[in-house]
PDB file of C-alpha atoms and ligand atoms in Angstrom:
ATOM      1  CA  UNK A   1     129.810  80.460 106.874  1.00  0.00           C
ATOM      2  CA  UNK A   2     128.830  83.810 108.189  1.00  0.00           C
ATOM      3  CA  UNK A   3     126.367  84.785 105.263  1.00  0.00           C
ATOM      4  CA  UNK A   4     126.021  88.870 105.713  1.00  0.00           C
ATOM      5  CA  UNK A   5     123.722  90.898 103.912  1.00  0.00           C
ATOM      6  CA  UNK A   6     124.595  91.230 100.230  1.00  0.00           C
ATOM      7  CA  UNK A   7     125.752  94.865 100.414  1.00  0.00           C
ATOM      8  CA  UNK A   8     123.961  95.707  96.901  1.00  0.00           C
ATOM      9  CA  UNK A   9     120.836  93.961  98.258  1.00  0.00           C
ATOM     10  CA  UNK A  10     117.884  96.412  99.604  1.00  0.00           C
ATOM     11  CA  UNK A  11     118.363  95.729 103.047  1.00  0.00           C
ATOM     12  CA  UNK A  12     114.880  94.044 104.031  1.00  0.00           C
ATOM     13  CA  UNK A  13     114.302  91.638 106.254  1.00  0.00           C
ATOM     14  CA  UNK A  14     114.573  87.734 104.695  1.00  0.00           C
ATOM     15  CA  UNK A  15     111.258  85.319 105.649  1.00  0.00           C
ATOM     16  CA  UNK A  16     112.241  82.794 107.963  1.00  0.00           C
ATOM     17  CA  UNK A  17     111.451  79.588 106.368  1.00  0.00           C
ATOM     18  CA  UNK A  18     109.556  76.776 108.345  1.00  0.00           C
ATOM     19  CA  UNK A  19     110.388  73.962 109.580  1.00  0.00           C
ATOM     20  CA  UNK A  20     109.160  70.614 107.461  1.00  0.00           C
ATOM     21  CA  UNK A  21     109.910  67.095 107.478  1.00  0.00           C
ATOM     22  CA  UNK A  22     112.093  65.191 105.271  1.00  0.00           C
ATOM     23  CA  UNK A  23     111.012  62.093 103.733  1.00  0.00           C
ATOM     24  CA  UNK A  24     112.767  60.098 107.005  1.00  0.00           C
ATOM     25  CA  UNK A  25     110.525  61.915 109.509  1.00  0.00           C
ATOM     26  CA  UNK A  26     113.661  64.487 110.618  1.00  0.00           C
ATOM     27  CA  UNK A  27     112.924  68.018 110.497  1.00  0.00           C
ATOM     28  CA  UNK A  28     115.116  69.831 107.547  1.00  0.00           C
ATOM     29  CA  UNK A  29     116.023  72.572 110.286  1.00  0.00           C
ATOM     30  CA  UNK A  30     114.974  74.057 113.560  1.00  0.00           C
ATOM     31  CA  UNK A  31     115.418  77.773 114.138  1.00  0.00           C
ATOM     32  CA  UNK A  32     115.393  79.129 118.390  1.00  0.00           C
ATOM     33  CA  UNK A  33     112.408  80.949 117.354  1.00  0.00           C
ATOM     34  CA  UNK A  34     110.818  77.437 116.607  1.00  0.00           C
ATOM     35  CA  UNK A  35     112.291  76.089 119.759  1.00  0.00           C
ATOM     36  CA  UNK A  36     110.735  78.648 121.622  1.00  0.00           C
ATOM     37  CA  UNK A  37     107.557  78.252 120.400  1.00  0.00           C
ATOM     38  CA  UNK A  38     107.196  74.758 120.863  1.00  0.00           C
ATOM     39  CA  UNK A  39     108.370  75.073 124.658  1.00  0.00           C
ATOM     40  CA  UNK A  40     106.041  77.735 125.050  1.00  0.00           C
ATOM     41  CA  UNK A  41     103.308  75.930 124.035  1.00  0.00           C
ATOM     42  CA  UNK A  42     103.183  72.502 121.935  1.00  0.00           C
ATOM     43  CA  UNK A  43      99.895  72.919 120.429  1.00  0.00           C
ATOM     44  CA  UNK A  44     100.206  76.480 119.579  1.00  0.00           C
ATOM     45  CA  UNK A  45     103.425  75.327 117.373  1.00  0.00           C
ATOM     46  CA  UNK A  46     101.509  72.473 116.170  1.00  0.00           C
ATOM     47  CA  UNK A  47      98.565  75.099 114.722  1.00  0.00           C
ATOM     48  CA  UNK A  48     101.028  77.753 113.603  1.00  0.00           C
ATOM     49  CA  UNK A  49     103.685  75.704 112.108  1.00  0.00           C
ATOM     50  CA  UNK A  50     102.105  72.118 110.971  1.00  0.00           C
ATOM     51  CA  UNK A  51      98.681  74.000 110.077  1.00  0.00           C
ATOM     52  CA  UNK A  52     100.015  76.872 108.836  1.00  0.00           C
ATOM     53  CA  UNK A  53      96.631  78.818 110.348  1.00  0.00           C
ATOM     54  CA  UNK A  54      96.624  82.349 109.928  1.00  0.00           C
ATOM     55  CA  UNK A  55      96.920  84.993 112.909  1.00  0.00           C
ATOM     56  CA  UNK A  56      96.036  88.667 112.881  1.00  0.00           C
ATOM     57  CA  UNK A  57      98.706  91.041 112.489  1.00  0.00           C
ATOM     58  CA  UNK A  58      99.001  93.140 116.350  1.00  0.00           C
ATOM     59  CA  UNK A  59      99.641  96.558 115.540  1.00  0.00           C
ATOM     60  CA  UNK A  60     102.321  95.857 118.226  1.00  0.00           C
ATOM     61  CA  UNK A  61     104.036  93.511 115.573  1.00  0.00           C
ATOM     62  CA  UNK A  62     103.474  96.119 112.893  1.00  0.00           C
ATOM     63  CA  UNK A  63     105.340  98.238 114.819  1.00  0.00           C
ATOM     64  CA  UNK A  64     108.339  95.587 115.817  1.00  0.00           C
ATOM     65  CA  UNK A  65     108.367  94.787 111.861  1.00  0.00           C
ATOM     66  CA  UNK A  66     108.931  98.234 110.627  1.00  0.00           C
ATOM     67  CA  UNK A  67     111.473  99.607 113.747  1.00  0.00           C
ATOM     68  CA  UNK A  68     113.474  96.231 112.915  1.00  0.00           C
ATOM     69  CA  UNK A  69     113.214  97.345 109.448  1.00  0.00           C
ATOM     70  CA  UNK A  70     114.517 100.888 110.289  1.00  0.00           C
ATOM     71  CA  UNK A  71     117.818  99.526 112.551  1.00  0.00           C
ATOM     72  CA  UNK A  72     118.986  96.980 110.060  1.00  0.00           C
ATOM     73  CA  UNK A  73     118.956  99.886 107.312  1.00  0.00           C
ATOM     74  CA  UNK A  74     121.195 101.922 109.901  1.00  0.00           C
ATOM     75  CA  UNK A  75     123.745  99.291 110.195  1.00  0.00           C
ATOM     76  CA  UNK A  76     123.555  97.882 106.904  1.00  0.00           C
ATOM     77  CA  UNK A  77     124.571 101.540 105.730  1.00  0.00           C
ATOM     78  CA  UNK A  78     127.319 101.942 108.289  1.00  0.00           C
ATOM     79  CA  UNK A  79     128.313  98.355 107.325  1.00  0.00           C
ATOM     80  CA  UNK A  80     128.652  99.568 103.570  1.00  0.00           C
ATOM     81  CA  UNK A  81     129.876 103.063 104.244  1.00  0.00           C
ATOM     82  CA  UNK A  82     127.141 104.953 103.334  1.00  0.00           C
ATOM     83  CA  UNK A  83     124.838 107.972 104.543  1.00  0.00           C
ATOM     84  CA  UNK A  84     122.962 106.250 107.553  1.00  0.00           C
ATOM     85  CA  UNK A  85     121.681 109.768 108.959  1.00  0.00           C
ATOM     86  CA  UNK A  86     117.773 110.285 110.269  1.00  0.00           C
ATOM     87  CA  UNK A  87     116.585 110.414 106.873  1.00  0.00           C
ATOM     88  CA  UNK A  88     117.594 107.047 105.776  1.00  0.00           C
ATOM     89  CA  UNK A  89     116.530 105.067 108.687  1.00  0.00           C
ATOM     90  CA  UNK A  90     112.873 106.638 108.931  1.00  0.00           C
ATOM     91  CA  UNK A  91     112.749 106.275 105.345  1.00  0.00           C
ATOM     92  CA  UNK A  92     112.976 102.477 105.546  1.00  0.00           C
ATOM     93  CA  UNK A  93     110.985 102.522 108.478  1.00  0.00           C
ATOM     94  CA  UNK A  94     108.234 104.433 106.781  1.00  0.00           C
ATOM     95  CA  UNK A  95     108.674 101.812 103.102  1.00  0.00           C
ATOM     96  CA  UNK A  96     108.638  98.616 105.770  1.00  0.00           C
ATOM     97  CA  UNK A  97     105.482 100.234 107.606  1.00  0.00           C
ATOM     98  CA  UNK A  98     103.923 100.253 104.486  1.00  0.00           C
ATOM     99  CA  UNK A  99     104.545  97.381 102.911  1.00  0.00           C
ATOM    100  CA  UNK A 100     103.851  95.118 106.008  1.00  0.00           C
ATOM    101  CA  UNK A 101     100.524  96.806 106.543  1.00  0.00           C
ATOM    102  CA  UNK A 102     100.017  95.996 102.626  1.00  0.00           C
ATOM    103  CA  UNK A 103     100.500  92.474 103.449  1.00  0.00           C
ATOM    104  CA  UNK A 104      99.178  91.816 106.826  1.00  0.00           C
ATOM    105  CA  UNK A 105      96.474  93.843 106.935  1.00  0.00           C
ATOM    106  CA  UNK A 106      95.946  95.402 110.935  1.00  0.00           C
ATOM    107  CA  UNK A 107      92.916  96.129 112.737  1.00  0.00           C
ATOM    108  CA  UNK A 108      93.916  99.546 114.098  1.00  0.00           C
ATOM    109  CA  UNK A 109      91.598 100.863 116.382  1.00  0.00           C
ATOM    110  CA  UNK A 110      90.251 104.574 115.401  1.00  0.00           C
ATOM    111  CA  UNK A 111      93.455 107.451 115.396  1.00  0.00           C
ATOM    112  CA  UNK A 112      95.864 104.316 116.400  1.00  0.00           C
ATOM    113  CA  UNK A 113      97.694 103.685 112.666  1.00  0.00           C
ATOM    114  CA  UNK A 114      98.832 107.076 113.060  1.00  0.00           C
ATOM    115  CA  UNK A 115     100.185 107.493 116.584  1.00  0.00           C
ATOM    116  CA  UNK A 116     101.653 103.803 115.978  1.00  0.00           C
ATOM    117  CA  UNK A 117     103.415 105.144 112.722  1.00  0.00           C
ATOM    118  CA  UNK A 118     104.741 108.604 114.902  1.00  0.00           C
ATOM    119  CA  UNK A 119     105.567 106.002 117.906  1.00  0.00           C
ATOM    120  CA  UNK A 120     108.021 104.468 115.921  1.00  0.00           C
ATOM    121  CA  UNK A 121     109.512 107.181 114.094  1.00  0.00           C
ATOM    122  CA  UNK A 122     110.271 108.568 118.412  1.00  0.00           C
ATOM    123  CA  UNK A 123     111.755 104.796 119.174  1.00  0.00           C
ATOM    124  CA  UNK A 124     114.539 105.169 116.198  1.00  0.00           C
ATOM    125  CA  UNK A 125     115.482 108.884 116.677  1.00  0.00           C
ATOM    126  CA  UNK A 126     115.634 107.734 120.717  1.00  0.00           C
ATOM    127  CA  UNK A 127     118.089 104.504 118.904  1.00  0.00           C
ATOM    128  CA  UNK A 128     119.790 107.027 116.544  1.00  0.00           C
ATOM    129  CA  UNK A 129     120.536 109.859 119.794  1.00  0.00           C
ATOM    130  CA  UNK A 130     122.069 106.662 122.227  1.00  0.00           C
ATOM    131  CA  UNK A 131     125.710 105.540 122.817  1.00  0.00           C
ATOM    132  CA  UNK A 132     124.366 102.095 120.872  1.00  0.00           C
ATOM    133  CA  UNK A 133     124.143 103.529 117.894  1.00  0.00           C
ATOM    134  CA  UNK A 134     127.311 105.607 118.032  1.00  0.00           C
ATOM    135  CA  UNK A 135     129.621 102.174 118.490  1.00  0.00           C
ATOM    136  CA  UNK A 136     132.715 102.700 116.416  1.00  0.00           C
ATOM    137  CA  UNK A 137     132.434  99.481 115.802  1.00  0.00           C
ATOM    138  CA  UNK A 138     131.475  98.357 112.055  1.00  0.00           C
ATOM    139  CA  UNK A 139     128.922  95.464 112.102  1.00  0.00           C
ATOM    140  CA  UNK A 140     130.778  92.493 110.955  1.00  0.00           C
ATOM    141  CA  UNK A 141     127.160  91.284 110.007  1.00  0.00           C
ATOM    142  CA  UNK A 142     123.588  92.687 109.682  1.00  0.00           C
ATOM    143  CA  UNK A 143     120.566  90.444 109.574  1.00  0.00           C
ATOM    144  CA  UNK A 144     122.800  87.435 109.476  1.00  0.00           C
ATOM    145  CA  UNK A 145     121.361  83.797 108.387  1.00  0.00           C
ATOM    146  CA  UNK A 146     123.298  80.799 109.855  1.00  0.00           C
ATOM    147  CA  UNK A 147     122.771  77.413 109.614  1.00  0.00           C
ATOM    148  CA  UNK A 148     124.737  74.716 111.393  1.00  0.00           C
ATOM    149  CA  UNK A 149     124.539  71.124 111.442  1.00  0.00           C
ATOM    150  CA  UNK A 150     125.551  70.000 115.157  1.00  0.00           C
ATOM    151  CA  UNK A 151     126.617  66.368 116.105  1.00  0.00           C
ATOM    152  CA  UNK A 152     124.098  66.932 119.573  1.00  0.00           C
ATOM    153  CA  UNK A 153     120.972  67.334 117.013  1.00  0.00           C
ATOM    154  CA  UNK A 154     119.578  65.761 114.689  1.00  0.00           C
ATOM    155  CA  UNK A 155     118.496  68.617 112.047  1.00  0.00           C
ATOM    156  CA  UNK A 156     120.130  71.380 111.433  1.00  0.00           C
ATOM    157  CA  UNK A 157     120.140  74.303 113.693  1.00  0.00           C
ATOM    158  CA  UNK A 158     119.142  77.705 111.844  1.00  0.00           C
ATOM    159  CA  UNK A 159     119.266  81.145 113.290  1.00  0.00           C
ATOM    160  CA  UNK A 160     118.932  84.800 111.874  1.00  0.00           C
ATOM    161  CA  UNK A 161     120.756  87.033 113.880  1.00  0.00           C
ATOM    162  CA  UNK A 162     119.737  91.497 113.850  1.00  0.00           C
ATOM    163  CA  UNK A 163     123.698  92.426 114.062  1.00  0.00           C
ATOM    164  CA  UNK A 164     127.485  90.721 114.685  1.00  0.00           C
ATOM    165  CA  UNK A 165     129.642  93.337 116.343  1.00  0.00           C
ATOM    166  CA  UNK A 166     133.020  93.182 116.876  1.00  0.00           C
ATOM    167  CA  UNK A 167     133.935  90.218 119.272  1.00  0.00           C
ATOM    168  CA  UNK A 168     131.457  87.639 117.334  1.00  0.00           C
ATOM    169  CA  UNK A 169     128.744  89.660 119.704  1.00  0.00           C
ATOM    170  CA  UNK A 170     125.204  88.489 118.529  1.00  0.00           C
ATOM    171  CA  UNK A 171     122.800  91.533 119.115  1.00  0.00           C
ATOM    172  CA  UNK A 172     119.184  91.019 119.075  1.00  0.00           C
ATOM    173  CA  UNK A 173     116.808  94.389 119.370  1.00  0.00           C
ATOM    174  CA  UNK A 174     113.246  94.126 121.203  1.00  0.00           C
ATOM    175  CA  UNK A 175     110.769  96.412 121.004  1.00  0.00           C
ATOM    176  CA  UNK A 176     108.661  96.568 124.407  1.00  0.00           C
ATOM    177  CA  UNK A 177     106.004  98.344 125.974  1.00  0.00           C
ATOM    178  CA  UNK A 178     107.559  99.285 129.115  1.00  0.00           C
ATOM    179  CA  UNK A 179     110.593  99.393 130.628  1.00  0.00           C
ATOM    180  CA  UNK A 180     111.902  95.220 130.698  1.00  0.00           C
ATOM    181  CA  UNK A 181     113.198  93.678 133.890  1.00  0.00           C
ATOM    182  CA  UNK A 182     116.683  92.710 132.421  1.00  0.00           C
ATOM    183  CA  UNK A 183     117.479  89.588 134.255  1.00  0.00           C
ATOM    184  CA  UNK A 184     114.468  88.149 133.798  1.00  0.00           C
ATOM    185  CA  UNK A 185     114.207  88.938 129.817  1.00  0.00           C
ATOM    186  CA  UNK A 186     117.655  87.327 129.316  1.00  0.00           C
ATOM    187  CA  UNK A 187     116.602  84.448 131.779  1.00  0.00           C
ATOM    188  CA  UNK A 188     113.555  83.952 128.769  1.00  0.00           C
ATOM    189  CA  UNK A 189     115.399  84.812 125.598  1.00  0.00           C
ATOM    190  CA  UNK A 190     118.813  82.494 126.513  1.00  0.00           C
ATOM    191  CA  UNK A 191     117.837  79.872 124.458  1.00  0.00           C
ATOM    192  CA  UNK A 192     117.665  82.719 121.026  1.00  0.00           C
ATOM    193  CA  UNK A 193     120.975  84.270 122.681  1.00  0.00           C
ATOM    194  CA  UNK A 194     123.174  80.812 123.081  1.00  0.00           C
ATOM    195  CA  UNK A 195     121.903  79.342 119.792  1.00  0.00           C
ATOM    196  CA  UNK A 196     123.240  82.699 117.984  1.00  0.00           C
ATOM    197  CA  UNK A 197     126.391  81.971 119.994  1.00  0.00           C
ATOM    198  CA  UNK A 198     126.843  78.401 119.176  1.00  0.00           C
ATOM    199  CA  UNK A 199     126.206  79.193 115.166  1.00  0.00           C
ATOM    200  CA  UNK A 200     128.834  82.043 115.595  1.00  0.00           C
ATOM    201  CA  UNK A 201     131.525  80.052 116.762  1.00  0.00           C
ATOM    202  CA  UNK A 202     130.403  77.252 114.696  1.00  0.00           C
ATOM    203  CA  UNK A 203     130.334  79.416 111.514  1.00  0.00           C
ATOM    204  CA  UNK A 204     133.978  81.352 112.457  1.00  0.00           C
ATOM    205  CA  UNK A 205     135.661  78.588 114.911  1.00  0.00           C
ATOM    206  CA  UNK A 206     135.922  81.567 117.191  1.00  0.00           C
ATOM    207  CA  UNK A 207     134.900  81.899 120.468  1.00  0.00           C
ATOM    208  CA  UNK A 208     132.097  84.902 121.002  1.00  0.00           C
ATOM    209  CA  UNK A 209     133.077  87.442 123.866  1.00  0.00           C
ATOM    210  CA  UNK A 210     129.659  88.469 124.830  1.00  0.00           C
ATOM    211  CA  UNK A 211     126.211  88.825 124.191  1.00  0.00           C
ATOM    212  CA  UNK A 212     123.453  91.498 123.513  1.00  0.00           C
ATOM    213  CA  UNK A 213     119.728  92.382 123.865  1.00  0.00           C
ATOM    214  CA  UNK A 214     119.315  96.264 122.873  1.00  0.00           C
ATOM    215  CA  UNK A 215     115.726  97.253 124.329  1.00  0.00           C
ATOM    216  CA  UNK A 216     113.655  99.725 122.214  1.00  0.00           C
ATOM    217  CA  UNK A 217     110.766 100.838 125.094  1.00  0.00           C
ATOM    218  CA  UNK A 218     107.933 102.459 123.778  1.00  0.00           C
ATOM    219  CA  UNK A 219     107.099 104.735 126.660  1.00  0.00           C
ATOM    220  CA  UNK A 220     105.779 108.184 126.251  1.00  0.00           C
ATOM    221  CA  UNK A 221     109.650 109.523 125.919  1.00  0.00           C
ATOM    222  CA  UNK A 222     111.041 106.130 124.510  1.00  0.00           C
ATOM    223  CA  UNK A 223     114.472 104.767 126.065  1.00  0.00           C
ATOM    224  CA  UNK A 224     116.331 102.709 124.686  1.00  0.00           C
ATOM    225  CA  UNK A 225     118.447  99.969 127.127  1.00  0.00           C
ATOM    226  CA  UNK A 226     121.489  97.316 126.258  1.00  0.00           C
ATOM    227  CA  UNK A 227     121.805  94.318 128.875  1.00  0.00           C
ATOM    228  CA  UNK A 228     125.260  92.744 127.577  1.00  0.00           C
ATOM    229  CA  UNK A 229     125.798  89.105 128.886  1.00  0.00           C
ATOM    230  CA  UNK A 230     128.706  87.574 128.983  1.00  0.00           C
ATOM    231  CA  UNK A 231     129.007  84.448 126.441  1.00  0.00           C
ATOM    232  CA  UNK A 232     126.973  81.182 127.090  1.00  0.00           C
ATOM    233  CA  UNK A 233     129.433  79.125 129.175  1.00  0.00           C
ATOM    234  CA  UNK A 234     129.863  74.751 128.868  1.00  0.00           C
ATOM    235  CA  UNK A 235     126.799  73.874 131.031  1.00  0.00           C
ATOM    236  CA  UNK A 236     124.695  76.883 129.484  1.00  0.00           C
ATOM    237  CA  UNK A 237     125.348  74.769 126.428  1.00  0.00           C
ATOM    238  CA  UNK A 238     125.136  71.621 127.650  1.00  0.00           C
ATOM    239  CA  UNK A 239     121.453  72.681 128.619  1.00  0.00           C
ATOM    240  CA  UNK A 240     120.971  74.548 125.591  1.00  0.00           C
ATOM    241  CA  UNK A 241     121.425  70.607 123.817  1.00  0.00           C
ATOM    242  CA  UNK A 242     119.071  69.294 126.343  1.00  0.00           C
ATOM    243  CA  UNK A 243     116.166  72.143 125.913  1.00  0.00           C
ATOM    244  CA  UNK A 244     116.604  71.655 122.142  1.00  0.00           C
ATOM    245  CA  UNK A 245     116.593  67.449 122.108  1.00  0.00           C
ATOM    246  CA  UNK A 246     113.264  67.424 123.766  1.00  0.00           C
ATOM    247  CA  UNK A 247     111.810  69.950 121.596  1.00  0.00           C
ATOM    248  CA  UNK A 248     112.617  68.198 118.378  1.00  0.00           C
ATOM    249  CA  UNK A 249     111.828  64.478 120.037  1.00  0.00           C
ATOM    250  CA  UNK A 250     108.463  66.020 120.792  1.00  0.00           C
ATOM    251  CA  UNK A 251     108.415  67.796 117.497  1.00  0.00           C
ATOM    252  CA  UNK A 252     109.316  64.562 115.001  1.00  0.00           C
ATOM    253  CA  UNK A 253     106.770  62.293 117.293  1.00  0.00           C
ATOM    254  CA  UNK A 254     104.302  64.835 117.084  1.00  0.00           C
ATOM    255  CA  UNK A 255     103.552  65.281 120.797  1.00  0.00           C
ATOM    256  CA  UNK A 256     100.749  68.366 120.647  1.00  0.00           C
ATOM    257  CA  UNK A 257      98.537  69.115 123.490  1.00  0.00           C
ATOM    258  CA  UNK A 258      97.439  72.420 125.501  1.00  0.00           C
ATOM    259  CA  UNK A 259      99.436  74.308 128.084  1.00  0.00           C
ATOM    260  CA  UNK A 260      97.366  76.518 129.362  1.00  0.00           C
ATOM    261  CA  UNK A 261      99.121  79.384 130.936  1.00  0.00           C
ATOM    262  CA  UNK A 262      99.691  83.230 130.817  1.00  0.00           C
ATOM    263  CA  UNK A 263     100.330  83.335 127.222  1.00  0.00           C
ATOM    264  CA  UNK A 264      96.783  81.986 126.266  1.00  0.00           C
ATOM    265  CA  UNK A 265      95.702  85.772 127.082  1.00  0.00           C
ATOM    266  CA  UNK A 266      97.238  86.843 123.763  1.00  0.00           C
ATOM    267  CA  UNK A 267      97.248  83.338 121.849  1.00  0.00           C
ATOM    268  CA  UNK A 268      95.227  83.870 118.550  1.00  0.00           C
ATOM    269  CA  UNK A 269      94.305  80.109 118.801  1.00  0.00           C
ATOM    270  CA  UNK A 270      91.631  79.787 121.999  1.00  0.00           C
ATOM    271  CA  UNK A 271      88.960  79.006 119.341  1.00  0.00           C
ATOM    272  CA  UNK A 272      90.845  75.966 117.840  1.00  0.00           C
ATOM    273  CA  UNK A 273      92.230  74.785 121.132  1.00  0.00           C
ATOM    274  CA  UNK A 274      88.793  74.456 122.953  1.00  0.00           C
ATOM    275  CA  UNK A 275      87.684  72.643 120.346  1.00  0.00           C
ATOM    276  CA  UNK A 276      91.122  69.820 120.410  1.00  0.00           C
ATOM    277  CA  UNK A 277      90.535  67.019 122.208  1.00  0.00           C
ATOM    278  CA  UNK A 278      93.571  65.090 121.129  1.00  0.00           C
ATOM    279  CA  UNK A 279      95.490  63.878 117.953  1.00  0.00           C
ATOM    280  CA  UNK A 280      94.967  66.184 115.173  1.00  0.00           C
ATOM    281  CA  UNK A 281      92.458  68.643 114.133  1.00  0.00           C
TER     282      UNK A 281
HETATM  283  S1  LIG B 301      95.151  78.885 124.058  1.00  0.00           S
HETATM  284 FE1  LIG B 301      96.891  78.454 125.405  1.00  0.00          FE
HETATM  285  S2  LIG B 301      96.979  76.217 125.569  1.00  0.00           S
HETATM  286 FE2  LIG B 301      95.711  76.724 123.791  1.00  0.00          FE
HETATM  287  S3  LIG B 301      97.091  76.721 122.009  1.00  0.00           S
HETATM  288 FE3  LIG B 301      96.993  78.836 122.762  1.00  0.00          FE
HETATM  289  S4  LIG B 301      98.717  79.013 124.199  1.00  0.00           S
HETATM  290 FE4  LIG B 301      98.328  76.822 123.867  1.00  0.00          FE
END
């Protein structure tokens, strides 16, 4: 079932729950987040989801938290009818900036809390201003949770999805630093983008008609740009099973090891993964 936001519920984001074993050695679920990160790098999912180690907030996910916080308020509002002017949305920006900060402490550097905080306050008025935001179009679902058992995997498949618009259309917002090469972003995010669409039709036996990522660039004037794909076709799927097998074989037996690449520049784990040399830490 399509599961939207409880319209008397306070619109904030729900925690993504991780992924553990059941007593048979199968994982309970496995979200395209999860998926992703185990692709990415197998040992960075093994510290971050089997070892639960902690990793410094970025101010650039402080930023991603609270502007996520601020669109989902928009469209939960139009979704329920009510005011969803300037006011509202900066307002739950502002409450999410807050709060996140409150829990994940940052390490801003000196003056950079405050341009961060104005940076995204320009992003969502840039959101509110384009023809995105103006869709006639009532969400059929805001911040939606899905979870679909699949007979191609063996745990459940579990996705959270930013908005539903009319044709099924999952929509998932980014928040970048400058402006995104299009083709290549949805080359990387089409596993996130054909899991949403496979839950979707799962969830509503209806076929989706398209796909979304809505960029929010945080350039000096911030733009904001939507790449619409059209829906994930047979053999899109047929390799989404394949990706998703061989993550979760690797997954259950526990296959963790380095793979060193570009995105050890920003991996909060270089300490931990000098010191592996095989099996567990
Ligand atoms: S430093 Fe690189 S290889 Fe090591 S865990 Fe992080 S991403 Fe993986």
């Amino acid at each position: 079932m399509i599961q939207p936001l409880n319209p008397k519920s306070n619109g904030q984001c729900q925690v993504v729950a991780l992924p553990v074993k059941s007593s048979d050695g199968t994982l309970t679920h496995i979200s395209a987040s999860s998926l992703k990160l185990y692709l990415g790098c197998s040992l960075k999912y093994y510290f971050k989801k089997n070892l639960k180690l902690e990793e410094a907030t970025s101010p650039a996910f402080q930023l991603g938290k609270a502007v996520h916080a601020g669109l989902q308020a928009f469209h939960v509002c139009r979704w329920r009818g009510e005011s969803h002017d300037e006011q509202t949305v900066l307002e739950a920006y502002s409450r999410a900036f807050l709060e996140q900060e409150q829990s994940d402490p940052v390490n801003y550097k000196t003056g950079e809390r405050d341009k961060l905080l104005e940076k995204g306050e320009t992003m969502l008025k840039a959101y509110l201003d384009s023809d995105h935001a103006k869709m006639p179009d009532i969400p059929l679902g805001v911040e939606v949770k899905l979870e679909e058992e699949f007979a191609e995997l063996p745990s459940p498949l579990l996705g959270y999805v930013d908005l539903v618009r009319t044709g099924r259309v999952p929509v998932d917002f980014k928040t970048c630093a400058a402006t995104p090469n299009v083709e290549l972003e949805a080359f990387q995010h089409e596993l996130q983008l054909t899991a949403y669409q496979l839950l979707i039709e799962a969830a509503t036996g209806e076929a989706v008609e398209g796909r979304e990522l809505v960029f929010l660039v945080k350039t000096k004037t911030p733009k904001v740009i939507v790449h619409r794909l059209p829906p994930a076709t047979e053999a899109d799927k047929a390799r989404f099973w394949s990706i998703a097998q061989a993550a979760i074989d690797g997954i259950s037996r526990e296959r963790f090891h380095p793979q060193p690449g570009m995105a050890c520049s920003w991996c909060a784990f270089r300490q931990e993964c000098a010191a592996w040399t095989g099996g567990k830490l």
